[in-house]
Coordinates of C-alpha atoms in Angstrom, one line a residue:
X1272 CA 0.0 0.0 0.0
X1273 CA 2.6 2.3 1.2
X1274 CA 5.3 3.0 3.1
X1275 CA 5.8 6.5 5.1
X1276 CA 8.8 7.4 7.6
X1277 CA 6.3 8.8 10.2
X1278 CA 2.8 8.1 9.4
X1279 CA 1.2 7.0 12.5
X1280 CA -2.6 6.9 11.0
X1281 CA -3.3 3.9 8.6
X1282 CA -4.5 4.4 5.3
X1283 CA -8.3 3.4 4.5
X1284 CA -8.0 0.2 4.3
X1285 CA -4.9 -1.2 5.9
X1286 CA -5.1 -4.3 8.4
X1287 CA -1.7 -4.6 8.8
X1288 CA 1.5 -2.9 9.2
X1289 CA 5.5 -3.5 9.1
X1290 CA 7.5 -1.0 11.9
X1291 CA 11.0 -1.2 11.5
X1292 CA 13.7 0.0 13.6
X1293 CA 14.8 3.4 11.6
X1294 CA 11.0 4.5 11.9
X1295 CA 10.1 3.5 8.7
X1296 CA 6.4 1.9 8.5
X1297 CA 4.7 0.0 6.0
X1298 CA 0.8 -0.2 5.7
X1299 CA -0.7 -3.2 3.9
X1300 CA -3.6 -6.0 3.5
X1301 CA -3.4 -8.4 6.7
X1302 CA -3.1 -12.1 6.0
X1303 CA -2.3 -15.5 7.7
X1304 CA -2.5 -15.2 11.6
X1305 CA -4.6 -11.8 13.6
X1306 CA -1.0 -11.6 15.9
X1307 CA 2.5 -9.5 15.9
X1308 CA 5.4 -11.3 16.0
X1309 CA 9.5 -9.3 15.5
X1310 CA 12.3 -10.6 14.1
X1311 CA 14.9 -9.7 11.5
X1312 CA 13.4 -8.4 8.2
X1313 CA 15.3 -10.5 5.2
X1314 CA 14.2 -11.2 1.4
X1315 CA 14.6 -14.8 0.0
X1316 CA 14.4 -14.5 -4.3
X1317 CA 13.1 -17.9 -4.7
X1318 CA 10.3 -18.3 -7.4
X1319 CA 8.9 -21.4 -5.9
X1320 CA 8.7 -23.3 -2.7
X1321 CA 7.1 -20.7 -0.8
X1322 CA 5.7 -23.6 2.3
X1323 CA 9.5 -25.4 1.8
X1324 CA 10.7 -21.9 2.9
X1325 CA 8.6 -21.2 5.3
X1326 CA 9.1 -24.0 7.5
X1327 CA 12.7 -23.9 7.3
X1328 CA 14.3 -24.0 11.0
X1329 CA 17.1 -21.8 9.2
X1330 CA 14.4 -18.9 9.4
X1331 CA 14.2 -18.6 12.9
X1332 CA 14.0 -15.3 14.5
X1333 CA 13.3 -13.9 11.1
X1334 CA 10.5 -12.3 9.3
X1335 CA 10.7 -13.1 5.1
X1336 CA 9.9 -10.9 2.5
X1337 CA 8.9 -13.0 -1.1
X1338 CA 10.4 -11.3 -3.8
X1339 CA 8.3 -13.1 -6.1
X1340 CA 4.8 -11.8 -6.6
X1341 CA 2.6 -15.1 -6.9
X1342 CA 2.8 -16.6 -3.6
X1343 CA 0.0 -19.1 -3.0
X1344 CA -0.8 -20.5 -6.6
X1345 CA -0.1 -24.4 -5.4
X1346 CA -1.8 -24.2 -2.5
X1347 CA -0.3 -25.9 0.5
X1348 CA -0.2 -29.7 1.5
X1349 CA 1.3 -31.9 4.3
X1350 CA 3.9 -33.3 2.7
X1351 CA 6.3 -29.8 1.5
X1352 CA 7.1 -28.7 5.0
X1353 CA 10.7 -29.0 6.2
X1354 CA 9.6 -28.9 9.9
X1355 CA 6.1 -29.4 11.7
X1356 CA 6.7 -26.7 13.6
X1357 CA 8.0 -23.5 11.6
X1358 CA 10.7 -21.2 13.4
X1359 CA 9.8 -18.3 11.4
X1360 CA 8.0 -15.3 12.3
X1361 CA 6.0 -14.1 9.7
X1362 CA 6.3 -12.9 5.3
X1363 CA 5.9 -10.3 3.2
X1364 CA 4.3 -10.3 0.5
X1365 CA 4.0 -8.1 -3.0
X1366 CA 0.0 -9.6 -4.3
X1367 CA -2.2 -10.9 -2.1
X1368 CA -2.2 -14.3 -1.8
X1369 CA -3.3 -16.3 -5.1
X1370 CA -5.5 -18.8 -5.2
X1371 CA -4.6 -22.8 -5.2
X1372 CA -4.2 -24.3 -8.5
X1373 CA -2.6 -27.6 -7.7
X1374 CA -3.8 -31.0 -7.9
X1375 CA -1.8 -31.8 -4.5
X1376 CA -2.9 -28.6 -2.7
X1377 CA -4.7 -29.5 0.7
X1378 CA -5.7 -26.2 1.7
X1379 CA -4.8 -22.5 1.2
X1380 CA -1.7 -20.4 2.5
X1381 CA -3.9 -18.6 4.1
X1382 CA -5.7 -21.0 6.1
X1383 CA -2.5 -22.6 6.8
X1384 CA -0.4 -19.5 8.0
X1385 CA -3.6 -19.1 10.9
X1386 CA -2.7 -22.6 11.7
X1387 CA 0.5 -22.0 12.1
X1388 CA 0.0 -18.5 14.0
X1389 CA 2.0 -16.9 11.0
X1390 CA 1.3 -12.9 10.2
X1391 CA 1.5 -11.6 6.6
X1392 CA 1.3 -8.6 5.3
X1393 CA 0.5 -8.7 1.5
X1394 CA 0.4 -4.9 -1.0
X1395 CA 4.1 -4.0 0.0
X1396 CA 5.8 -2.5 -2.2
X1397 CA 8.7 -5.2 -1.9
X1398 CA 11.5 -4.1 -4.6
X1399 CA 11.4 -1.2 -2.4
X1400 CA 11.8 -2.8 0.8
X1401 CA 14.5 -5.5 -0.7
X1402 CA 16.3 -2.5 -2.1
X1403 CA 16.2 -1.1 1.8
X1404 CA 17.7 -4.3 2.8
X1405 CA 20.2 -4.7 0.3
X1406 CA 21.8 -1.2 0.6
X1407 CA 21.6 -1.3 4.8
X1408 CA 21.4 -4.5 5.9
X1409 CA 18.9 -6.7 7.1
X1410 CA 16.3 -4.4 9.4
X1411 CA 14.6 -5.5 13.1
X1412 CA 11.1 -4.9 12.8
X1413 CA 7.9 -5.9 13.9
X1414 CA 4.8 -7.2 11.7
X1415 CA 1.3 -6.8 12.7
X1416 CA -2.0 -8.1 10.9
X1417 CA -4.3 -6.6 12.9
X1418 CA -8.4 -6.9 11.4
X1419 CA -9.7 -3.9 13.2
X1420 CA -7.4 -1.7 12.0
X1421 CA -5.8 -0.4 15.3
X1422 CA -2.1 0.0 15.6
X1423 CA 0.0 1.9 18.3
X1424 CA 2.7 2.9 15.6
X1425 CA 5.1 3.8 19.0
X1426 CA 4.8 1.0 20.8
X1427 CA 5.6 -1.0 17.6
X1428 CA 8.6 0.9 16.8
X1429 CA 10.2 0.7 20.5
X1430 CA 9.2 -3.2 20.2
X1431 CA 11.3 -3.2 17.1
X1432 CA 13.8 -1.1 18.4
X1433 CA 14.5 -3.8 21.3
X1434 CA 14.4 -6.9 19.8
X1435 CA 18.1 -7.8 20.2
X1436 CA 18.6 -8.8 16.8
X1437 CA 20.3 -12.5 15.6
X1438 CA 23.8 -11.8 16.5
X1439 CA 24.9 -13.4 19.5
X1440 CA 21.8 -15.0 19.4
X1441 CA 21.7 -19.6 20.3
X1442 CA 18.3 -20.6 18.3
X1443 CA 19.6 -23.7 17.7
X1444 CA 18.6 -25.2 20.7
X1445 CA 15.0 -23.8 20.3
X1446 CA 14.5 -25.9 16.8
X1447 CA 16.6 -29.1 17.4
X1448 CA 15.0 -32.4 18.8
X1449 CA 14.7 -33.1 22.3
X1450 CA 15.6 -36.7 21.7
X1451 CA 17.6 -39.0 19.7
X1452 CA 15.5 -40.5 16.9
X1453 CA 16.1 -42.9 13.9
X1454 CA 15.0 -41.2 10.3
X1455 CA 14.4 -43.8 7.2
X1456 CA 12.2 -41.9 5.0
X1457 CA 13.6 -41.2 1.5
X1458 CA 12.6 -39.1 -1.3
X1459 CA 9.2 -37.9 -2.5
X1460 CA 8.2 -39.5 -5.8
X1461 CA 4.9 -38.7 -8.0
X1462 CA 2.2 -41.3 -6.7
X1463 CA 3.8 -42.5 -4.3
X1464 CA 4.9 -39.9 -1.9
X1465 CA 7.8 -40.7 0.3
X1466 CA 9.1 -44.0 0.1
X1467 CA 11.3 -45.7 3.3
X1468 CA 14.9 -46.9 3.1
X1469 CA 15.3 -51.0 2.9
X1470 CA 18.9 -52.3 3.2
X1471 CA 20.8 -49.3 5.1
X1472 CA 24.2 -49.7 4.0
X1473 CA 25.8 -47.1 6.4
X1474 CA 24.9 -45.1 9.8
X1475 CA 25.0 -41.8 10.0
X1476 CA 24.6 -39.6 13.4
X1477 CA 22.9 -36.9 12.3
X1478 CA 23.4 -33.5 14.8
X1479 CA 20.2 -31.7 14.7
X1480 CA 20.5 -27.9 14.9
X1481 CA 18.1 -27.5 12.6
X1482 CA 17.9 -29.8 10.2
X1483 CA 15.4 -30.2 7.5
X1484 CA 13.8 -33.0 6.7
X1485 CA 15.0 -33.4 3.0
X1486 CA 18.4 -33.4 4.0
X1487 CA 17.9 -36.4 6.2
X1488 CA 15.8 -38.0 3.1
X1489 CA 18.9 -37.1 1.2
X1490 CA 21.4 -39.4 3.2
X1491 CA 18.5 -42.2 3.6
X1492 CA 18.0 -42.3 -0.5
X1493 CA 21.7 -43.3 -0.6
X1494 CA 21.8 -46.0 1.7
X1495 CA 22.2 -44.3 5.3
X1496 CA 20.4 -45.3 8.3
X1497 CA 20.2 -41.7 10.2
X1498 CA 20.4 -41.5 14.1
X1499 CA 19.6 -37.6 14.5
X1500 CA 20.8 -36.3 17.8
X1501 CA 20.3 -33.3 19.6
X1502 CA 21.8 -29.8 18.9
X1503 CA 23.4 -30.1 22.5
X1504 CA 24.5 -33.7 22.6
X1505 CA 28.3 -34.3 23.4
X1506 CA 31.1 -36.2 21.6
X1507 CA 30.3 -38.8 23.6
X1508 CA 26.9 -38.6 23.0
X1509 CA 27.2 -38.7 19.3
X1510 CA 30.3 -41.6 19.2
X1511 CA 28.7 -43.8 21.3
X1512 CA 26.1 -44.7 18.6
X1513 CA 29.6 -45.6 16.7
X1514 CA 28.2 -44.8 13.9
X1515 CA 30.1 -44.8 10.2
X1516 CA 30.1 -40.9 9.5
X1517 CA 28.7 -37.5 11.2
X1518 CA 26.4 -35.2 9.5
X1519 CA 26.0 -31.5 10.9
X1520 CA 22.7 -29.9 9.9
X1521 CA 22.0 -26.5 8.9
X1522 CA 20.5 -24.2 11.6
X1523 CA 19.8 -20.5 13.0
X1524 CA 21.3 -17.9 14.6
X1525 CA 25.2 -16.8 15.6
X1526 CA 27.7 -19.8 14.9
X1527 CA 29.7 -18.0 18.0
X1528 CA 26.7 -18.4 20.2
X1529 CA 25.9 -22.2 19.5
X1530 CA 29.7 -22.9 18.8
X1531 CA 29.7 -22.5 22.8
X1532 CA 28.5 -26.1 23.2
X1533 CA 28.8 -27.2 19.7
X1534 CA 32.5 -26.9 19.0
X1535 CA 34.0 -29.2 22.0
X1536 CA 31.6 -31.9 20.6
X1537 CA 32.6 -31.8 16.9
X1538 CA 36.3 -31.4 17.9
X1539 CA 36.3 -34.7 19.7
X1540 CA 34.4 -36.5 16.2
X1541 CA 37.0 -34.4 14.5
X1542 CA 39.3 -36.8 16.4
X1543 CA 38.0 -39.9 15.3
X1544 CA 39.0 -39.3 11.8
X1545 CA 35.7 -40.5 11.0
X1546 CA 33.9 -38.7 8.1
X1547 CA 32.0 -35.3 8.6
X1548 CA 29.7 -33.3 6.2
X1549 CA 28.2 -30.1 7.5
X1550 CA 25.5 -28.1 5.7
X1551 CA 25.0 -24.5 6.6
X1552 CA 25.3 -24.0 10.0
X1553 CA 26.7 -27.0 10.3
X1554 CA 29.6 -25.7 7.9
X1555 CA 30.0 -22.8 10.4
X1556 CA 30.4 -24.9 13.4
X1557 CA 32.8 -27.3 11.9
X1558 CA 35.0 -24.0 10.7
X1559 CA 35.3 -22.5 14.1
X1560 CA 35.9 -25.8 15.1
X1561 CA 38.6 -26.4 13.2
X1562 CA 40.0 -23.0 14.2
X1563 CA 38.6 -20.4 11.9
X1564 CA 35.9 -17.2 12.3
X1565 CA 32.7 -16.6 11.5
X1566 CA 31.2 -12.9 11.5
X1567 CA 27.7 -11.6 10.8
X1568 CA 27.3 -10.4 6.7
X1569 CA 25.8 -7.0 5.7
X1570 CA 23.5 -8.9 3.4
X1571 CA 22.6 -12.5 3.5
X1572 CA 22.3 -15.0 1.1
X1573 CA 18.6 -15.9 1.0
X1574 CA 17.2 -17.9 -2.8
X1575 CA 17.3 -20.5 -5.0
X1576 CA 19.3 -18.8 -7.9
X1577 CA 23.0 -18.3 -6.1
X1578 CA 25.6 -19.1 -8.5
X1579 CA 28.7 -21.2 -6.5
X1580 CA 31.8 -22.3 -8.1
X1581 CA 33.5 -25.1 -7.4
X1582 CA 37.4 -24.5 -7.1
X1583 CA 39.2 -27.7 -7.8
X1584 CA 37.0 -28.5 -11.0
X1585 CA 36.1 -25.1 -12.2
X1586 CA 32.2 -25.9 -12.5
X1587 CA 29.7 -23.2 -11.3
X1588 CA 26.7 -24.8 -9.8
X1589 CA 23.0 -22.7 -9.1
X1590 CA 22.5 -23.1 -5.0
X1591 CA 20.0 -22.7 -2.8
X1592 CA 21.3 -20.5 0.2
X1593 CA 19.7 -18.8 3.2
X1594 CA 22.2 -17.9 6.0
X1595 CA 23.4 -14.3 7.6
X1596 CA 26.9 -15.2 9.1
X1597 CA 29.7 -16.7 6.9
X1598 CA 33.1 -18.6 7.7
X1599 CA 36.4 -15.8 7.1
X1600 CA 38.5 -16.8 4.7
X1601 CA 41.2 -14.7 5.1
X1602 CA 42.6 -16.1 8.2
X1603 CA 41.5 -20.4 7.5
X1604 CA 44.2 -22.4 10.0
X1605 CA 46.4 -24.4 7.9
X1606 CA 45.1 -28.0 6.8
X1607 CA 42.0 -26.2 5.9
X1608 CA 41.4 -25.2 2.2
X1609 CA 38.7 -23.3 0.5
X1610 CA 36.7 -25.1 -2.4
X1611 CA 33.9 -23.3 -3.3
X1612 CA 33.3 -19.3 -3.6
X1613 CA 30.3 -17.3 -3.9
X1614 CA 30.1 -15.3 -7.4
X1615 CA 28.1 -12.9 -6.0
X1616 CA 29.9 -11.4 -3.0
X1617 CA 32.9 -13.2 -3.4
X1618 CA 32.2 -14.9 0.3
X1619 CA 33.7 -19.1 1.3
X1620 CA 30.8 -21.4 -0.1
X1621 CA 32.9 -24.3 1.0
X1622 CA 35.8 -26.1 2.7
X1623 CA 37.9 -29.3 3.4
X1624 CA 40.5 -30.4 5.8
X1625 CA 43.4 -31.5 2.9
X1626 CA 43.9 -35.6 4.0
X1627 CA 41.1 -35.8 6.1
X1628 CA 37.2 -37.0 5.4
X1629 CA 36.1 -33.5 6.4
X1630 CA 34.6 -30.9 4.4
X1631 CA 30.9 -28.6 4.3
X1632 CA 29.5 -26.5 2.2
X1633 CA 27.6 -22.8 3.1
X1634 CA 24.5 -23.7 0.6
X1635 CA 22.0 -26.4 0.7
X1636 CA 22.8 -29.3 -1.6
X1637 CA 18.9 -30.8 -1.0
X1638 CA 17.5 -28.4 -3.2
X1639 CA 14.2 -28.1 -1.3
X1640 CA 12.8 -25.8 -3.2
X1641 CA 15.7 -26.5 -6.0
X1642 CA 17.7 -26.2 -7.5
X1643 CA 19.5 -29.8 -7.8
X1644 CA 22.5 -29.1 -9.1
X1645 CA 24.9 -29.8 -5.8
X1646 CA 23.1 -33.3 -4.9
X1647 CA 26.9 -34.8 -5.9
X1648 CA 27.7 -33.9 -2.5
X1649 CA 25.7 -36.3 -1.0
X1650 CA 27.3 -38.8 -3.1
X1651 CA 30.7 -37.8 -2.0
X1652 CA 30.3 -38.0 1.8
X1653 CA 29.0 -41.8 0.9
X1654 CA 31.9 -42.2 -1.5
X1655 CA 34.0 -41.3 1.9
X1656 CA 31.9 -43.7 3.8
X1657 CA 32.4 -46.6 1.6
X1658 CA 36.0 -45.6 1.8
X1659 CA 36.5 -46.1 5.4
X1660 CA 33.7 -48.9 6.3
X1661 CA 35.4 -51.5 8.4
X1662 CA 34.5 -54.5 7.3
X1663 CA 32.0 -56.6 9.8

């Protein structure tokens, strides 16, 4: 609708409103939940997977604007969620929600976001707002869909003002498992939904700070029994399942902050020499455990269209990212070697400990939403499995 620096009356109309920090507000059309929720104010450029996205643990603490206008147009069904319960807190939305027009649609987003006591605000003006976030950095603010129209703009605006913001914030621990569990569902196919593995081959521990669930179909589909673990579990806690490789999930919040309980586990798998794949997150944690620094980014990488290149075989693959903190690269201990950049910002995609069974990525090799292009890493943490198997 529109968007005015210090407008404190609501246009004819409005139901909703987005306060951020610097004052500015937003007015829109509320959808999704009657509630206010705060959080960091981030853009994700996907064109599809809107409910795969929204129920990413990654997301926590955060508040996502859709730079694509037609959000809605498949509906939403129980099978593309990444979590049951999602972390984030509320989107943003150009159109207002389209209509279902998909044969495996179960209900509308907007029925489901009430469900899920989601907020939306749809009629932004969001090439605007993106622009705002890509010039100055990802914004606190608060989001309100309120039906009567009443909003105390000041009250908003100090909310948004105090939310403490994702650095030096632990979410991990508020989206991980509170119990070990064993995962053998494997991919989705047409007809058939998700299928369950048959002959595991190997057995992964899977350490849950976050982890979404096609990443754990991922590792089933090629043969791996999963034990996921929780985010706070020990290296004793993880090695006593002695299991054939360690997989460390994606997540939210500051590396730094979980790294606090995080990092003395990993370093004692690290000395194993047993092989480890991290994914997000998971690539952070295993950096600063291996010695190296992580530091909040100006501008996140949030989409399905983020072109990575792989530095040992010169390939450039299209990732889908969504993280705000990124491994230094200008200071990596020695043993550690980058493999993949970003070409947009330049920024470490990727490392590997040179002799060692070790490496992680920044970007999601799942692809859910897409793309597909990095599934070979999946084949090449099994490759490493296969490799060091002892024999029964």
């Amino acid at each position: 609708m529109t968007d005015n620096a210090s407008g404190m009356t609501p246009p004819p109309g409005a139901t909703a409103v987005l306060v951020l920090a610097d004052g500015s507000v937003f007015w829109g059309r509320g959808v999704g939940a009657a509630t206010a929720k705060a959080g960091e104010v981030c853009f994700n450029t996907s064109l599809t997977g809107y409910q795969e996205i929204m129920t990413d643990p990654s997301y926590a603490g955060q508040i996502i604007t859709f730079t694509f206008p037609h959000i809605g147009n498949v509906g939403t069904n129980l099978e593309d969620i990444e979590t049951t319960t999602p972390a984030a807190r509320g989107c943003i939305l150009r159109a207002d929600i389209t209509e279902p027009s998909n044969f495996r649609a179960v209900s509308h987003l907007d029925g489901w976001l009430k469900a899920q006591d989601l907020p939306g605000i749809a009629g932004i003006d969001t090439r605007r707002l993106t622009r705002r976030i890509r010039d100055g950095g990802a914004p606190n603010g608060v989001i309100v869909h309120a039906p009567d129209g009443a909003f105390d703009i000041p009250a908003l605006l100090k909310q948004a003002q105090e939310w403490p913001g994702l650095e030096g914030m632990d979410l991990a621990k508020e989206v991980s498992c509170l119990q070990t569990y064993e995962w053998s569902e494997t991919a989705w196919t047409l007809g058939q939904g998700y299928g369950q593995l048959k002959d595991p081959k190997f057995h992964v521990v899977a350490v849950d700070y976050g982890a979404k669930r096609n990443i754990l179909r991922c590792l089933a589909d090629l043969g791996c029994r999963v034990t996921v673990v929780p985010a706070t579990s020990t290296g004793d806690d993880i090695l006593r399942h002695q299991p054939d490789g360690v997989f460390l999930s994606n997540g939210p919040g500051d590396p730094a902050a979980t790294g606090t309980y995080a990092v003395p586990a990993i370093k004692q798998v690290l000395d194993k020499d047993i092989p480890v794949f991290g994914i997000c997150l998971g690539h952070q944690l295993l950096a600063l455990a291996l010695g190296a620094e992580t530091k909040k980014m100006h501008l996140g990488h949030r989409g399905g269209n983020h072109p990575v290149k792989d530095l040992e075989t010169g390939k450039v693959e299209i990732t889908s990212q969504n993280h705000g903190f990124v491994v230094r690269d200008d200071n990596l201990p020695e043993g550690v070697e980058k493999t993949h950049v970003s070409l947009f910002d330049g920024t470490l995609e990727g490392i590997r400990v040179k002799g060692r069974p070790v490496f992680s990525v920044q970007y999601h090799p799942e692809a859910s939403p897409g793309p597909q292009d990095s599934h070979y890493l999946f084949l090449r943490f099994v490759e490493l499995l296969e490799e060091r198997k002892v024999p029964a």
